[in-house]
Amino acid sequence: MSAAPVVLKAEGLSKRFGGLLAVQNVSFTQFAGEVLAVIGPNGAGKTTLLNLLSGVYRPTAGRLHLLGQDVTDQSIEHRCHLGLGRAFQIVRPFPEMTVHENVTVGALFGKPGANLAQARDLAYDLLERTGLAAHADKAAHELTLLQDKRLEVARALATQPKVLLLDEVMAGLRPAEAQEAVQLVRSVQGSGISVLFIEHIMPVVRDLADRVVVMDQGQVIAEGTYREVTRNPQVVSAYLGTETELQA
């Protein structure tokens, strides 16, 4: 992966909320085509980090480069138009709009100057890719949880990202559903999109991640392949408590 171009580079990112230092001096690099996992116990700062990457929060310190551009002080919209997409853990589609209309909105927002006809066509293509074509005319509130998760990914893909952030998109899914979601993420990677995801389900991390960043108490405590980090004594101690559990 190191020979591939860098798509995302965090340098000393920190975020303070009053007296709480939620993210402290976090640095990592993601390469083109790579699936990078961020793991750690609850409260480790993972979602705060995603909010820093996507522009929801401005860092207290540090810099962020996206596709070669310094976007530290840039808006969510600028980052999206440059090529950063995000799917959220808590899915909030427009409930009374159809599935197709929800994805069309993402397509219209994602790139400046997009027209409605192009956005509709892209939305249909993405519904095919995410297995939702048969549900295109349903109201979003009629979907199952797995279908909701697919819709969230489709809406993020509609912005035509080069880097896609996924915040625990497997949460709440049954094992068979999680495996379907794994296949969806693999197809996203196969289309040339780099993926950074937060996840607690370790078999999913094992199956998907090219590399893993481990956080605890706002800091990066380890980085490497799944095999490397799950054999790191500091990770075992901080995360699940036993090496056997972490490798499950």
PDB file of N, CA and C in Angstrom, residues 91-103 105 135-143 148 151 155:
ATOM      1  N   VAL A  91     -28.862   6.111  11.193  1.00  0.00           N
ATOM      2  CA  VAL A  91     -29.353   6.385   9.838  1.00  0.00           C
ATOM      3  C   VAL A  91     -30.560   7.316   9.929  1.00  0.00           C
ATOM      4  N   ARG A  92     -30.488   8.425   9.213  1.00  0.00           N
ATOM      5  CA  ARG A  92     -31.588   9.389   9.225  1.00  0.00           C
ATOM      6  C   ARG A  92     -31.952   9.784   7.792  1.00  0.00           C
ATOM      7  N   PRO A  93     -32.589   8.880   7.055  1.00  0.00           N
ATOM      8  CA  PRO A  93     -33.052   9.261   5.712  1.00  0.00           C
ATOM      9  C   PRO A  93     -34.253  10.195   5.822  1.00  0.00           C
ATOM     10  N   PHE A  94     -34.642  10.779   4.705  1.00  0.00           N
ATOM     11  CA  PHE A  94     -35.892  11.539   4.665  1.00  0.00           C
ATOM     12  C   PHE A  94     -37.018  10.508   4.619  1.00  0.00           C
ATOM     13  N   PRO A  95     -37.748  10.311   5.718  1.00  0.00           N
ATOM     14  CA  PRO A  95     -38.606   9.121   5.834  1.00  0.00           C
ATOM     15  C   PRO A  95     -39.757   9.060   4.853  1.00  0.00           C
ATOM     16  N   GLU A  96     -40.311  10.197   4.461  1.00  0.00           N
ATOM     17  CA  GLU A  96     -41.472  10.180   3.572  1.00  0.00           C
ATOM     18  C   GLU A  96     -41.083  10.209   2.096  1.00  0.00           C
ATOM     19  N   MET A  97     -39.809  10.474   1.829  1.00  0.00           N
ATOM     20  CA  MET A  97     -39.340  10.435   0.447  1.00  0.00           C
ATOM     21  C   MET A  97     -39.046   8.996   0.056  1.00  0.00           C
ATOM     22  N   THR A  98     -39.078   8.706  -1.228  1.00  0.00           N
ATOM     23  CA  THR A  98     -38.752   7.357  -1.679  1.00  0.00           C
ATOM     24  C   THR A  98     -37.255   7.091  -1.528  1.00  0.00           C
ATOM     25  N   VAL A  99     -36.915   5.826  -1.608  1.00  0.00           N
ATOM     26  CA  VAL A  99     -35.510   5.428  -1.554  1.00  0.00           C
ATOM     27  C   VAL A  99     -34.736   6.105  -2.682  1.00  0.00           C
ATOM     28  N   HIS A 100     -35.307   6.097  -3.875  1.00  0.00           N
ATOM     29  CA  HIS A 100     -34.635   6.729  -5.017  1.00  0.00           C
ATOM     30  C   HIS A 100     -34.468   8.217  -4.798  1.00  0.00           C
ATOM     31  N   GLU A 101     -35.479   8.879  -4.263  1.00  0.00           N
ATOM     32  CA  GLU A 101     -35.384  10.325  -4.019  1.00  0.00           C
ATOM     33  C   GLU A 101     -34.311  10.633  -2.987  1.00  0.00           C
ATOM     34  N   ASN A 102     -34.185   9.794  -1.954  1.00  0.00           N
ATOM     35  CA  ASN A 102     -33.152  10.008  -0.946  1.00  0.00           C
ATOM     36  C   ASN A 102     -31.758   9.987  -1.567  1.00  0.00           C
ATOM     37  N   VAL A 103     -31.507   9.039  -2.451  1.00  0.00           N
ATOM     38  CA  VAL A 103     -30.184   8.941  -3.074  1.00  0.00           C
ATOM     39  C   VAL A 103     -29.984  10.074  -4.076  1.00  0.00           C
ATOM     40  N   VAL A 105     -31.044  13.088  -3.764  1.00  0.00           N
ATOM     41  CA  VAL A 105     -30.627  14.263  -2.986  1.00  0.00           C
ATOM     42  C   VAL A 105     -29.119  14.243  -2.760  1.00  0.00           C
ATOM     43  N   HIS A 135     -36.487  -1.686  -4.314  1.00  0.00           N
ATOM     44  CA  HIS A 135     -37.169  -0.871  -3.304  1.00  0.00           C
ATOM     45  C   HIS A 135     -37.154   0.615  -3.661  1.00  0.00           C
ATOM     46  N   ALA A 136     -36.804   0.940  -4.894  1.00  0.00           N
ATOM     47  CA  ALA A 136     -36.596   2.333  -5.292  1.00  0.00           C
ATOM     48  C   ALA A 136     -37.793   3.221  -5.011  1.00  0.00           C
ATOM     49  N   ASP A 137     -39.004   2.694  -5.179  1.00  0.00           N
ATOM     50  CA  ASP A 137     -40.206   3.514  -5.042  1.00  0.00           C
ATOM     51  C   ASP A 137     -40.860   3.404  -3.671  1.00  0.00           C
ATOM     52  N   LYS A 138     -40.234   2.671  -2.767  1.00  0.00           N
ATOM     53  CA  LYS A 138     -40.742   2.605  -1.396  1.00  0.00           C
ATOM     54  C   LYS A 138     -40.391   3.878  -0.644  1.00  0.00           C
ATOM     55  N   ALA A 139     -41.235   4.243   0.322  1.00  0.00           N
ATOM     56  CA  ALA A 139     -40.856   5.308   1.248  1.00  0.00           C
ATOM     57  C   ALA A 139     -39.732   4.785   2.135  1.00  0.00           C
ATOM     58  N   ALA A 140     -38.802   5.640   2.481  1.00  0.00           N
ATOM     59  CA  ALA A 140     -37.623   5.208   3.237  1.00  0.00           C
ATOM     60  C   ALA A 140     -37.995   4.582   4.572  1.00  0.00           C
ATOM     61  N   HIS A 141     -39.096   5.035   5.176  1.00  0.00           N
ATOM     62  CA  HIS A 141     -39.465   4.503   6.496  1.00  0.00           C
ATOM     63  C   HIS A 141     -39.957   3.055   6.427  1.00  0.00           C
ATOM     64  N   GLU A 142     -40.157   2.519   5.236  1.00  0.00           N
ATOM     65  CA  GLU A 142     -40.610   1.142   5.088  1.00  0.00           C
ATOM     66  C   GLU A 142     -39.467   0.134   5.063  1.00  0.00           C
ATOM     67  N   LEU A 143     -38.231   0.593   5.049  1.00  0.00           N
ATOM     68  CA  LEU A 143     -37.086  -0.316   4.905  1.00  0.00           C
ATOM     69  C   LEU A 143     -36.749  -1.037   6.208  1.00  0.00           C
ATOM     70  N   ASP A 148     -31.841  -0.021   5.455  1.00  0.00           N
ATOM     71  CA  ASP A 148     -31.500   1.337   5.890  1.00  0.00           C
ATOM     72  C   ASP A 148     -30.003   1.579   5.784  1.00  0.00           C
ATOM     73  N   LEU A 151     -29.046   1.977   2.262  1.00  0.00           N
ATOM     74  CA  LEU A 151     -29.456   3.299   1.779  1.00  0.00           C
ATOM     75  C   LEU A 151     -28.474   4.363   2.243  1.00  0.00           C
ATOM     76  N   ARG A 155     -26.462   6.733  -0.289  1.00  0.00           N
ATOM     77  CA  ARG A 155     -26.514   8.211  -0.241  1.00  0.00           C
ATOM     78  C   ARG A 155     -25.110   8.795  -0.169  1.00  0.00           C
TER      79      ARG A 155
END
